[in-house]
PDB file of C-alpha atoms in Angstrom:
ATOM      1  CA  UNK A   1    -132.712 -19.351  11.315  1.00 62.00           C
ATOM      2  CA  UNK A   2    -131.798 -21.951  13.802  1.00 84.00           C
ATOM      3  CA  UNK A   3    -128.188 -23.467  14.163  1.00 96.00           C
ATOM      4  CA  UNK A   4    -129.449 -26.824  15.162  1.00 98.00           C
ATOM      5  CA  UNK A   5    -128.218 -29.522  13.681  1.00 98.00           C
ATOM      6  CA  UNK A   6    -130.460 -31.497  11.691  1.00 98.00           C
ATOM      7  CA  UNK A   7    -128.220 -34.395  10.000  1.00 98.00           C
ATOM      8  CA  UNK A   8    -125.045 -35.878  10.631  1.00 98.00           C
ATOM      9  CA  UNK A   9    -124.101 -38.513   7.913  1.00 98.00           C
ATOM     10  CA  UNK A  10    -120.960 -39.848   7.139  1.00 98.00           C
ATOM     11  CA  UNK A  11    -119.290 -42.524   3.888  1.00 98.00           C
ATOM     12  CA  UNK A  12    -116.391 -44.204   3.288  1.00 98.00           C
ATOM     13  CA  UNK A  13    -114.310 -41.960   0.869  1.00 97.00           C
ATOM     14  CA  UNK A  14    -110.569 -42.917  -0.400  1.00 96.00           C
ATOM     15  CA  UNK A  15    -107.376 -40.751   0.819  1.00 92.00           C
ATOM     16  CA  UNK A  16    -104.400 -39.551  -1.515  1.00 85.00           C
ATOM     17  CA  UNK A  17    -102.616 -42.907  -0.838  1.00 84.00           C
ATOM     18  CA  UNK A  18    -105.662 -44.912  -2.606  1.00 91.00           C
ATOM     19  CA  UNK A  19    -107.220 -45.802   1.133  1.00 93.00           C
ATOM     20  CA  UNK A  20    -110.092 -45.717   2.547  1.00 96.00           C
ATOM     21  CA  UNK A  21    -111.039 -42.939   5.111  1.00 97.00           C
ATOM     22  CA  UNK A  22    -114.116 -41.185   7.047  1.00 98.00           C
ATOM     23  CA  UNK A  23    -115.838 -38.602   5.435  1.00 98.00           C
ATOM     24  CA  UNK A  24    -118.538 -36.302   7.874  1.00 98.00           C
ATOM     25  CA  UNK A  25    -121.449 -34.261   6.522  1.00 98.00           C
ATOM     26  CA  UNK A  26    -123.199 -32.287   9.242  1.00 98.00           C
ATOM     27  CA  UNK A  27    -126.064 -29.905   8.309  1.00 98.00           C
ATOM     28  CA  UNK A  28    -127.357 -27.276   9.924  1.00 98.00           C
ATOM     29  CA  UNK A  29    -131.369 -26.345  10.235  1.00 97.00           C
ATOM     30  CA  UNK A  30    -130.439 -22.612   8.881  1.00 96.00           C
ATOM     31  CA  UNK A  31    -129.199 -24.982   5.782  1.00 96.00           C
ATOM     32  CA  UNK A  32    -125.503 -24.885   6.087  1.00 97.00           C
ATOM     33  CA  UNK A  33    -123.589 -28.106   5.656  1.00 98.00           C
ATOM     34  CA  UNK A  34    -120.017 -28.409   6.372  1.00 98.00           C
ATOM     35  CA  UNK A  35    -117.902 -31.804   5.445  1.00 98.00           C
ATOM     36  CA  UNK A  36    -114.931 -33.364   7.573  1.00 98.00           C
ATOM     37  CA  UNK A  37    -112.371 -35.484   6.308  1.00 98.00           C
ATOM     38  CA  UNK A  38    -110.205 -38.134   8.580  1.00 96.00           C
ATOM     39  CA  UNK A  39    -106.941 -38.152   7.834  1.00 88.00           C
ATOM     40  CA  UNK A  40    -105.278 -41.054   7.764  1.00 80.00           C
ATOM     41  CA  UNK A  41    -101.281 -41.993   8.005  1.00 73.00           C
ATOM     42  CA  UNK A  42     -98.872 -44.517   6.782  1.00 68.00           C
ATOM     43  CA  UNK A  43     -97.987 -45.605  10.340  1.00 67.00           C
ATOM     44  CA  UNK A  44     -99.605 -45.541  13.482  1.00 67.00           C
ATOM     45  CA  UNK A  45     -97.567 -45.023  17.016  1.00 69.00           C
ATOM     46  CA  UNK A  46     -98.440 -47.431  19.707  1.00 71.00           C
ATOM     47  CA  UNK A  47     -99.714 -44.168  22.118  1.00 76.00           C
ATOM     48  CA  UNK A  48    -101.702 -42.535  19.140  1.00 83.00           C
ATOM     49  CA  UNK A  49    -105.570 -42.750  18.867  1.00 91.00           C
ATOM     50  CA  UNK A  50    -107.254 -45.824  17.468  1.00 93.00           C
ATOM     51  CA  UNK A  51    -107.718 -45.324  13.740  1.00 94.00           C
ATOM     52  CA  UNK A  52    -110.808 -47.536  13.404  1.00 95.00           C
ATOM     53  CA  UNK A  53    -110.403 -50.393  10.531  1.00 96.00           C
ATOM     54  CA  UNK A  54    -112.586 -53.257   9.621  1.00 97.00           C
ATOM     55  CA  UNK A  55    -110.041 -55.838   9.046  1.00 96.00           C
ATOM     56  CA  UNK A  56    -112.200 -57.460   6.361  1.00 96.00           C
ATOM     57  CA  UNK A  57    -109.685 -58.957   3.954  1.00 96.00           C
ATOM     58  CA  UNK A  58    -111.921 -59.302   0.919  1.00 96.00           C
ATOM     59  CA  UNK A  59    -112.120 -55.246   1.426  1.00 97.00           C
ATOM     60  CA  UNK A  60    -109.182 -52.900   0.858  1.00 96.00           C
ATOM     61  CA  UNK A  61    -106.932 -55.670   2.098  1.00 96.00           C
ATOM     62  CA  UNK A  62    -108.333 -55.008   5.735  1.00 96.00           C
ATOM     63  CA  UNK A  63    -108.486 -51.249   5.882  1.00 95.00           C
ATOM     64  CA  UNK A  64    -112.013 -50.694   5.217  1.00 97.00           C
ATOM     65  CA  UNK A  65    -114.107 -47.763   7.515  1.00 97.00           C
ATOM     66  CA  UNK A  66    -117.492 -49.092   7.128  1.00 98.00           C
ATOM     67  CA  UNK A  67    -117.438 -49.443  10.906  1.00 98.00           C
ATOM     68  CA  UNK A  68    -116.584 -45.661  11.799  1.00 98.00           C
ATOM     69  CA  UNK A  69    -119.393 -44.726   9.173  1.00 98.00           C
ATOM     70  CA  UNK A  70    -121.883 -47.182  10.886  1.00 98.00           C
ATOM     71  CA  UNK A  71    -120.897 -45.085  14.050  1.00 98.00           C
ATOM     72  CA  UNK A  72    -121.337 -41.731  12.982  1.00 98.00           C
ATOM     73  CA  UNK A  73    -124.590 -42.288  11.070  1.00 98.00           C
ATOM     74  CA  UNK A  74    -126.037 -44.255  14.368  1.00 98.00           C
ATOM     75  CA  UNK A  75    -124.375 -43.690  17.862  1.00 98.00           C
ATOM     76  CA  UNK A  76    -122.680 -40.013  16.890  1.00 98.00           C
ATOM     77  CA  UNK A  77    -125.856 -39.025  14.911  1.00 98.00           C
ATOM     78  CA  UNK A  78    -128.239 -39.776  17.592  1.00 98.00           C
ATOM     79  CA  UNK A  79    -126.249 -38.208  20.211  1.00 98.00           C
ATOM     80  CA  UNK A  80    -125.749 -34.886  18.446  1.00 98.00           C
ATOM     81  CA  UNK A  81    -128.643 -33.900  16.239  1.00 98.00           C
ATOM     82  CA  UNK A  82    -130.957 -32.097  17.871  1.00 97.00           C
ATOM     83  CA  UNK A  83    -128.217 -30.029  19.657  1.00 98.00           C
ATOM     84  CA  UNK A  84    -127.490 -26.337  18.667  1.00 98.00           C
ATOM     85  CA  UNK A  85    -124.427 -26.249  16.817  1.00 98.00           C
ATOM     86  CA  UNK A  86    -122.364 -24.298  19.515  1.00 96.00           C
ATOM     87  CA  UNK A  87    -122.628 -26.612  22.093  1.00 97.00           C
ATOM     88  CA  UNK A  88    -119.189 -28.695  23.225  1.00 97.00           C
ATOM     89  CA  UNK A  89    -119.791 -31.277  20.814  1.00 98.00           C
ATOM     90  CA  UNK A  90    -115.863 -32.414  21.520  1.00 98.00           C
ATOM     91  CA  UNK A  91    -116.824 -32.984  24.800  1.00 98.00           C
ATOM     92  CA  UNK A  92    -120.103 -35.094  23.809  1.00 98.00           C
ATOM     93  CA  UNK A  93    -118.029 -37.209  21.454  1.00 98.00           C
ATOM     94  CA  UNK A  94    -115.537 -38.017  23.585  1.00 98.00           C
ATOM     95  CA  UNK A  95    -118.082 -39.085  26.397  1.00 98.00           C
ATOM     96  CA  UNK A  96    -119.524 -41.263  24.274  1.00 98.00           C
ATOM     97  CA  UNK A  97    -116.407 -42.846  23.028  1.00 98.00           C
ATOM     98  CA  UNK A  98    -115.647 -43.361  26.791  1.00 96.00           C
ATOM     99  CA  UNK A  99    -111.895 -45.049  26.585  1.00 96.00           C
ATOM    100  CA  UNK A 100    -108.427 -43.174  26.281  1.00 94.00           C
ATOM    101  CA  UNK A 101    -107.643 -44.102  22.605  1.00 94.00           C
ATOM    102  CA  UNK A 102    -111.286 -43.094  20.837  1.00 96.00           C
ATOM    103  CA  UNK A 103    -111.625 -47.095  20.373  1.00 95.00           C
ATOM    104  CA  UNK A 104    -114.883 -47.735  20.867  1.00 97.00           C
ATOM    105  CA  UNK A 105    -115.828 -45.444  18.148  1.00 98.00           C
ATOM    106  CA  UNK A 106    -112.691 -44.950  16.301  1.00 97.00           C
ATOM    107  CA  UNK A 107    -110.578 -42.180  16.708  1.00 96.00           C
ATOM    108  CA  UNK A 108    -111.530 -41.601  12.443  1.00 97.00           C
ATOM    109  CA  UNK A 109    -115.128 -41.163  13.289  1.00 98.00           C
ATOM    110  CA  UNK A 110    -114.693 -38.534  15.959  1.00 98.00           C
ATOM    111  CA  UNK A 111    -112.076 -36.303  14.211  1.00 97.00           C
ATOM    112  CA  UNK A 112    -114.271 -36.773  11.239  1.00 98.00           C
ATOM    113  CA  UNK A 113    -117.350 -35.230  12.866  1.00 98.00           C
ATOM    114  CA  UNK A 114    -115.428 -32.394  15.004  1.00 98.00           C
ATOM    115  CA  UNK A 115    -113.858 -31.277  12.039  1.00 98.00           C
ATOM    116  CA  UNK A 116    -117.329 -30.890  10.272  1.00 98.00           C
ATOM    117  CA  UNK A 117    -118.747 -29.262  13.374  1.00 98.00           C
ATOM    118  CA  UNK A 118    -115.717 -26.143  13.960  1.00 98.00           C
ATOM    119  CA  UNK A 119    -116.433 -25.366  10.521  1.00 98.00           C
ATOM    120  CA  UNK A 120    -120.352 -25.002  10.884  1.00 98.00           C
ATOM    121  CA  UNK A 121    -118.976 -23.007  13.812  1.00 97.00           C
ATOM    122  CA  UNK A 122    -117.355 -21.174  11.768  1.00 96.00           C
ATOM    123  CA  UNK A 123    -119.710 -20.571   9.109  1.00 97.00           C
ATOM    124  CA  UNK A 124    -122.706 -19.362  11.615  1.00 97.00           C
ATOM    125  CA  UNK A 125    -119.932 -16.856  12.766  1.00 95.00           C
ATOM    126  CA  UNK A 126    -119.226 -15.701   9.019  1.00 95.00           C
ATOM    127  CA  UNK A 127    -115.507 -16.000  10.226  1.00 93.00           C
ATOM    128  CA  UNK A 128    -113.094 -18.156   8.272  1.00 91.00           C
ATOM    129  CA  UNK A 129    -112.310 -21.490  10.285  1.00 92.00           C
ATOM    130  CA  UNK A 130    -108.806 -19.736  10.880  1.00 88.00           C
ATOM    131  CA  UNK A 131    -110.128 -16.493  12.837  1.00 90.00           C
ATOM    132  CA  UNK A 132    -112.926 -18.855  14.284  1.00 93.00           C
ATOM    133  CA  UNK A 133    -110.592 -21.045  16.385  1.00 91.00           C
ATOM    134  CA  UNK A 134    -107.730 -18.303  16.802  1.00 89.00           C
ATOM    135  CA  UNK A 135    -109.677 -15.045  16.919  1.00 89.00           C
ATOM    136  CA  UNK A 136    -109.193 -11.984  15.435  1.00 83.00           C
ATOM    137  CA  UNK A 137    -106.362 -10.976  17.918  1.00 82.00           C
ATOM    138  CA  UNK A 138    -104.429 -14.226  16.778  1.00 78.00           C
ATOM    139  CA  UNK A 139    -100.818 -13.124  16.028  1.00 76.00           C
ATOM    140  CA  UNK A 140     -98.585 -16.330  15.460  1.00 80.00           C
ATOM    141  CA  UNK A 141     -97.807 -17.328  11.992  1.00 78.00           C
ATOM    142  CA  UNK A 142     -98.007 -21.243  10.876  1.00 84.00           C
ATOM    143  CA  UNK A 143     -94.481 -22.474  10.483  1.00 93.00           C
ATOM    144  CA  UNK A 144     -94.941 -25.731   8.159  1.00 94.00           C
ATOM    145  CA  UNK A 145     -92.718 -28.072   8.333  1.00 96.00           C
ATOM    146  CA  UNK A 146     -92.096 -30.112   5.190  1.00 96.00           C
ATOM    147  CA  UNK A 147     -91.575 -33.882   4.685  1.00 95.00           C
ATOM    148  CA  UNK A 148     -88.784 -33.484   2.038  1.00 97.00           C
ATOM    149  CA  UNK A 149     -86.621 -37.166   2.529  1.00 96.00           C
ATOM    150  CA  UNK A 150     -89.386 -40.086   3.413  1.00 94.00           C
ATOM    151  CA  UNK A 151     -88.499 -43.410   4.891  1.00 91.00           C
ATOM    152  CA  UNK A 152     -89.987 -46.097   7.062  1.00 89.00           C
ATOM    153  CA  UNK A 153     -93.309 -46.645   5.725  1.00 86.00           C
ATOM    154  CA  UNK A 154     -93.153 -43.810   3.574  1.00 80.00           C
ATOM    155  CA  UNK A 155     -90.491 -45.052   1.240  1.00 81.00           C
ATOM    156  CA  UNK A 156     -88.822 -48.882  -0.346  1.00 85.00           C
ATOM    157  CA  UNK A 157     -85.616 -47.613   1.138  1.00 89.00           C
ATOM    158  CA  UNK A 158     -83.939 -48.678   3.904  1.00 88.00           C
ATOM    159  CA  UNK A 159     -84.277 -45.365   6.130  1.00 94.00           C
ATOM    160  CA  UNK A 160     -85.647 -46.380   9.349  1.00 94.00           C
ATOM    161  CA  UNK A 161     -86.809 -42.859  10.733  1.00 94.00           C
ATOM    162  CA  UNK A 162     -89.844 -42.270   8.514  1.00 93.00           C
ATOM    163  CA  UNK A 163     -90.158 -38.200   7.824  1.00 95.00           C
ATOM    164  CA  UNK A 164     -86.851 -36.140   7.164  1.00 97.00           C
ATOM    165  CA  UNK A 165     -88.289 -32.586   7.306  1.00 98.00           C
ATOM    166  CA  UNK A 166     -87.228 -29.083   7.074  1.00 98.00           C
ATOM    167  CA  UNK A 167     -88.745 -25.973   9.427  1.00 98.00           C
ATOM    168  CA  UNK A 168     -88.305 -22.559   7.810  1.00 98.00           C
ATOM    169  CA  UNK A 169     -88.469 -20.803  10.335  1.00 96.00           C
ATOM    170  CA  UNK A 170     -86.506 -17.475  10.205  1.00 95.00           C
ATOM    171  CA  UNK A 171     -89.042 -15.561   7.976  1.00 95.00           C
ATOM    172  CA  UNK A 172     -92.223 -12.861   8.626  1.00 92.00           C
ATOM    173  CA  UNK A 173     -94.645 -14.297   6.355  1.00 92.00           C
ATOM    174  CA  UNK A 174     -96.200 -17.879   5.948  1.00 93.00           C
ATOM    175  CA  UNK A 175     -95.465 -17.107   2.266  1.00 95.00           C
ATOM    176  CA  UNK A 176     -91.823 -16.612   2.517  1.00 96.00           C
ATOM    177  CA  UNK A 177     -91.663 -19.447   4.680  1.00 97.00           C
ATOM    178  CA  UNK A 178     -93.515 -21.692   1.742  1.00 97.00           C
ATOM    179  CA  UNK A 179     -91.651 -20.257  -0.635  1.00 98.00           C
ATOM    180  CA  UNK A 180     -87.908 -21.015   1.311  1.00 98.00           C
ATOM    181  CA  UNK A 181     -89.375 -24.650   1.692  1.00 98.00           C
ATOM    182  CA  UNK A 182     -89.471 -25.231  -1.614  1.00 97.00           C
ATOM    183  CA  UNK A 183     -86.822 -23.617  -3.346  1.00 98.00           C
ATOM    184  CA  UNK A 184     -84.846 -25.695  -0.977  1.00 98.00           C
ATOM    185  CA  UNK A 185     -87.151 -29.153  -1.916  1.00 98.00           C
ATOM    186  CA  UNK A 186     -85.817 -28.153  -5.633  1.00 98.00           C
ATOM    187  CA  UNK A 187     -82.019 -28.079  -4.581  1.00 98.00           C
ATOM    188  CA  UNK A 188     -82.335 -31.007  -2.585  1.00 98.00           C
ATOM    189  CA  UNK A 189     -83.202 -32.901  -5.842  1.00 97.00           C
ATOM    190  CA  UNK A 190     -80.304 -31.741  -7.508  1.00 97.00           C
ATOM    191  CA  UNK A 191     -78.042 -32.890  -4.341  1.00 97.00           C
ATOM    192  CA  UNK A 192     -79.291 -36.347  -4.340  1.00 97.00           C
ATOM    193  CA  UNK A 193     -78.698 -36.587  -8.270  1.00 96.00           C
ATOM    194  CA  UNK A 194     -75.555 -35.516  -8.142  1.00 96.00           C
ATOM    195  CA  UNK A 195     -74.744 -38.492  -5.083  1.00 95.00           C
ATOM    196  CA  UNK A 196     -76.307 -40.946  -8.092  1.00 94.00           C
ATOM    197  CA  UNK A 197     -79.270 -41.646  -6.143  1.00 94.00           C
ATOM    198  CA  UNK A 198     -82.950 -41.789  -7.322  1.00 92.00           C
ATOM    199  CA  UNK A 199     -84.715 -38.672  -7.343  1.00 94.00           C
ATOM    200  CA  UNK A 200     -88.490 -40.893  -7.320  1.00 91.00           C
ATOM    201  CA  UNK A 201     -90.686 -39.754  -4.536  1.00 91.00           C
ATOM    202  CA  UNK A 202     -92.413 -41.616  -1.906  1.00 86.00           C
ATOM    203  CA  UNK A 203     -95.857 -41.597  -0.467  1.00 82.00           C
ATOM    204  CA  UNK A 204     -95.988 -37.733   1.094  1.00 84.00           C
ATOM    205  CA  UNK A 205     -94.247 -36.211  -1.742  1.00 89.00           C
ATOM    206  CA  UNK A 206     -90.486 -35.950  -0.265  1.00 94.00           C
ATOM    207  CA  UNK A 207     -87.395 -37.362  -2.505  1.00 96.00           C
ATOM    208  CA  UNK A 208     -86.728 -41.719  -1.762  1.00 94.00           C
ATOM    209  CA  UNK A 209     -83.047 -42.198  -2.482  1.00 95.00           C
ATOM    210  CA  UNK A 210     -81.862 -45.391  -1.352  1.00 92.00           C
ATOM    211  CA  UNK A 211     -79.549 -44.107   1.471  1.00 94.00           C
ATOM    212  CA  UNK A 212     -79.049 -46.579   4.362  1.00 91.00           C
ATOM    213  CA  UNK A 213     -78.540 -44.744   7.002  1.00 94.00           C
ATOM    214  CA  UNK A 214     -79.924 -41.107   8.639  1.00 95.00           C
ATOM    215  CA  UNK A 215     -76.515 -39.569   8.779  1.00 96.00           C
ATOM    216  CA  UNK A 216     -76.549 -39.706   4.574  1.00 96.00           C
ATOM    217  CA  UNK A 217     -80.294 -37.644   5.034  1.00 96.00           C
ATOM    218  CA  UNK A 218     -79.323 -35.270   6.856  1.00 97.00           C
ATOM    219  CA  UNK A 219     -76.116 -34.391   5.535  1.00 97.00           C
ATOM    220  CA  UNK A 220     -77.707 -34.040   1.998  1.00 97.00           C
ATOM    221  CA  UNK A 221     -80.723 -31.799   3.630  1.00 98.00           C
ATOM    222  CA  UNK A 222     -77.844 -29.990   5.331  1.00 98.00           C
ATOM    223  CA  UNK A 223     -76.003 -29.151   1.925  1.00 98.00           C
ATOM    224  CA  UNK A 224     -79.913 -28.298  -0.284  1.00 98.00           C
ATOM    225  CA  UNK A 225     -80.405 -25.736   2.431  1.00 98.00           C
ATOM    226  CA  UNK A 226     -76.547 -23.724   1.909  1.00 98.00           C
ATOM    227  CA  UNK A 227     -76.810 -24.516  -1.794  1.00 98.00           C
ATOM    228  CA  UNK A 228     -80.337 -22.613  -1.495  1.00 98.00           C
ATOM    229  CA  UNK A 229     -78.791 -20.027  -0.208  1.00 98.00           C
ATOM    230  CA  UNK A 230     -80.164 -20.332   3.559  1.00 98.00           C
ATOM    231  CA  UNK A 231     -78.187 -20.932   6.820  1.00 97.00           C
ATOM    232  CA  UNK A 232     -78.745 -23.843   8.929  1.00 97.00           C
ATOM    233  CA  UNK A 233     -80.562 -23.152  12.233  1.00 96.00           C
ATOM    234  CA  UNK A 234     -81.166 -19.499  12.224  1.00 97.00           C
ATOM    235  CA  UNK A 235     -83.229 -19.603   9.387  1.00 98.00           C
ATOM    236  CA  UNK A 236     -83.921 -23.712   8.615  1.00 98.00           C
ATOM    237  CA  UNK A 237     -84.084 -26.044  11.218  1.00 98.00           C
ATOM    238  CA  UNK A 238     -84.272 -29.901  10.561  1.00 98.00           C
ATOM    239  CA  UNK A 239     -87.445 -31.662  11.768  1.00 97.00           C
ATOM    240  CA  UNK A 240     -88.097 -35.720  12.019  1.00 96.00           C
ATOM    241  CA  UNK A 241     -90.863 -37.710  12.627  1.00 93.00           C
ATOM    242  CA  UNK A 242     -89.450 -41.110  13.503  1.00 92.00           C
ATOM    243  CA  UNK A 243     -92.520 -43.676  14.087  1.00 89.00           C
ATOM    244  CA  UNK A 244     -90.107 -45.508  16.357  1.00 91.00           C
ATOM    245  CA  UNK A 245     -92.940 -47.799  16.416  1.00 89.00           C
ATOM    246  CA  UNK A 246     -92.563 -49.109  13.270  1.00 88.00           C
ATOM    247  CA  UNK A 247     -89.193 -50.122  13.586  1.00 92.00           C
ATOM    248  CA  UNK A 248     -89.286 -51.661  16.989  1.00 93.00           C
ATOM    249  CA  UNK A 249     -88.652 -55.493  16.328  1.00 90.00           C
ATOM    250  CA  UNK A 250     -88.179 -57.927  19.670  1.00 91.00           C
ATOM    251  CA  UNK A 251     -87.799 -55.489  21.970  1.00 93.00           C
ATOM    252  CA  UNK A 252     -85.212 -53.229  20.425  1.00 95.00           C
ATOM    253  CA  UNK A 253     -85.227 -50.347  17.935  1.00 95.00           C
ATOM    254  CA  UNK A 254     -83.095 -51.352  14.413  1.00 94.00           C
ATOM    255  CA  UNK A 255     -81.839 -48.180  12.882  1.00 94.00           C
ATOM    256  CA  UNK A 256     -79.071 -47.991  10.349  1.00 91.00           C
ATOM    257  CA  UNK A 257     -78.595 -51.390  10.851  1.00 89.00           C
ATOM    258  CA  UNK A 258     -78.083 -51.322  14.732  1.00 92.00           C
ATOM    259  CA  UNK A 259     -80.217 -52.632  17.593  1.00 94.00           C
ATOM    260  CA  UNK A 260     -81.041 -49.906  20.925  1.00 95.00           C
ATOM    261  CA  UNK A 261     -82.689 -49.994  23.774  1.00 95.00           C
ATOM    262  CA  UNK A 262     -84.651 -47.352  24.544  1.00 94.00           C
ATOM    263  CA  UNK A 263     -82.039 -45.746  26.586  1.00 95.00           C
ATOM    264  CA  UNK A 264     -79.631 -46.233  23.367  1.00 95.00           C
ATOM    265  CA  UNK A 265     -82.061 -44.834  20.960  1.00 94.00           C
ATOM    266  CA  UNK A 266     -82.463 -41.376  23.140  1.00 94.00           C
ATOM    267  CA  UNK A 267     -78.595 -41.323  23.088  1.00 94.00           C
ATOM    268  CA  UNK A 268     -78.714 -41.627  19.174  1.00 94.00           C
ATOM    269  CA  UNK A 269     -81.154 -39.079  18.949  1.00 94.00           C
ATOM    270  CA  UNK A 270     -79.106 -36.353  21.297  1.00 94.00           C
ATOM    271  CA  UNK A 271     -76.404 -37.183  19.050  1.00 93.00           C
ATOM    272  CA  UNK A 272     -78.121 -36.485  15.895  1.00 94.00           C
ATOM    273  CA  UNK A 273     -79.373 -33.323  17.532  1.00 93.00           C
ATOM    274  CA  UNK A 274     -75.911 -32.139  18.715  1.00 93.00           C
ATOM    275  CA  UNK A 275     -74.297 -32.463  14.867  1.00 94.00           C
ATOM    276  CA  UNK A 276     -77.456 -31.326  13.051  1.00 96.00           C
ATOM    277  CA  UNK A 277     -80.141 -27.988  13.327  1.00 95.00           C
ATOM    278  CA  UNK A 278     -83.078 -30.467  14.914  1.00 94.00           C
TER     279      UNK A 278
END
C-alpha cells in the first residue's frame, strides 16, 4: 500500500515536569501511524530555537501550546499530507517556518512533526528508528551523559551552572556504560550525606544539595566516581550544561557569587577544566 500521508494531527499533552508540550500523530495511507513528542526544557538559551508558548496567564501560568497545535493541524498539515512519506519533509518544514529560530511556527511544532515522520520512515523500512537514521553499517556506541548534581533552574539551590553531569566513557557496551553511570549516581548520594547535605532530587532526577558554589559539585562528583571504583578521565569524564543564559543579570554572568564578563566567565570555565576531567 501507499506511504502517503493521509493525516497529520497534533494536541497539547503535559511533559514529566507537569507542562504542557506538542504531541504529533502522522498516519500513513498503508495505515501506519507514528506519534512525536516535543521535548521541552527548564531553560531556554538565548541562541536556541523558539519553543512556541501562548503566554495566556489564565492557562498553565503562560506556557500553554495551543498555538503550535493550531499550526500543525493547519499550516504543517496542509503542507505535508498528500506527500509520500519519504520525501524531505525537514526541508518542507523548515521552508515554511521561514526564520532562523523556527518562530513563526514554533520550534515545538516542527520537532514534533519530524520526529513523527523518521519514525514512519522507519516503520515503512521495517528497520528500527536506530538502524533507520544510522544504517546497518553504524558502528559508534551512544555515550549518555547523565545529569547527576542539578542547579540553575533545575534545583532551589544556589548552583548557578544548571546540569553537573558525568560521561562514562571508557567502556565497550552502552550497557556497561549505563550501568557505571549509575552505580556511581548511588555513591554520589552517599558522598553528599555524609557532607550533611540533602540528598532530595531536583527536576531531571540528579541529587539538589544546597552547595553554593561549583567547586563543592565537582569535588563531590570527583570523590562518587573513586569511591565507585572508577578513575577520573580515562574512564569518567565530567560534563556541564551551564544555561549561562539564565544567570546573566545586567550584563554580567553571577556565579558563585561573582560577577564576569564574558571574557571572565571563559577564564572560569578553562579553570574549571584544567582542575577537573571536563
Amino acid at each position: 500500500m501507499s506511504s502517503t500521508i493521509i493525516e497529520v494531527y497534533a494536541i497539547e499533552i503535559l511533559d514529566s515536569r507537569g507542562n504542557p508540550t506538542v504531541e504529533v500523530n502522522v498516519t500513513l495511507e498503508n495505515g501506519i501511524t507514528c506519534r512525536g513528542i516535543a521535548p521541552s526544557g527548564a531553560s531556554t538559551g538565548t541562541k536556541e530555537a523558539c519553543e512556541l508558548r501562548d503566554g495566556d496567564k489564565k492557562r498553565f501560568h503562560g506556557k500553554g501550546v495551543l498555538n503550535a497545535v493550531d499550526f500543525v493541524n493547519n499550516e504543517i498539515s496542509n503542507a505535508i499530507v498528500g506527500l509520500d512519506i519519504s520525501d524531505d519533509i525537514d526541508a518542507i518544514l523548515i521552508e515554511l517556518d521561514g526564520t532562523q529560530n523556527k518562530s513563526n511556527l514554533g520550534a515545538n511544532a516542527i520537532l514534533a512533526t519530524s520526529i513523527a515522520c523518521w519514525k514512519a520512515n522507519a516503520e515503512v523500512a521495517g528497520l528500527p528508528l536506530f538502524e533507520y537514521i544510522g544504517g546497518k553499517n553504524a558502528d559508534v556506541i551512544p555515550t549518555p551523559l547523565m545529569n547527576i548534581i542539578n542547579g540553575g533552574q533545575h534545583a532551589s539551590n544556589e548552583l548557578a551552572i544548571q546540569e553537573f553531569m558525568i560521561v562514562p566513557h571508557g567502556f565497550e557496551t552502552f550497557a556497561e556504560k549505563l550501568r557505571v553511570g549509575t552505580e556511581i549516581y548511588h555513591t554520589l548520594k552517599f558522598v553528599i550525606k555524609n557532607l550533611g547535605h540533602t540528598t532530595a532530587v531536583g527536576d531531571e532526577g540528579g541529587f539538589a544539595p544546597n552547595f553554593t558554589t561549583s567547586k563543592e559539585a565537582l569535588d563531590c562528583i570527583m570523590q562518587a566516581i573513586k569511591d565507585a571504583g572508577y578513575e577520573p578521565k580515562t574512564q569518567v569524564s565530567i560534563a556541564l550544561d551551564a544555561a549561562a543564559s539564565e544567570f546573566f543579570k545586567s550584563g554580567k554572568y553571577l556565579i558563585d557569587g561573582e560577577c564576569f564578563t564574558s571574557e571572565g566567565l571563559i577564564e572560569y570555565y578553562e579553570n574549571l577544566v584544567e582542575h577537573y576531567p571536563i
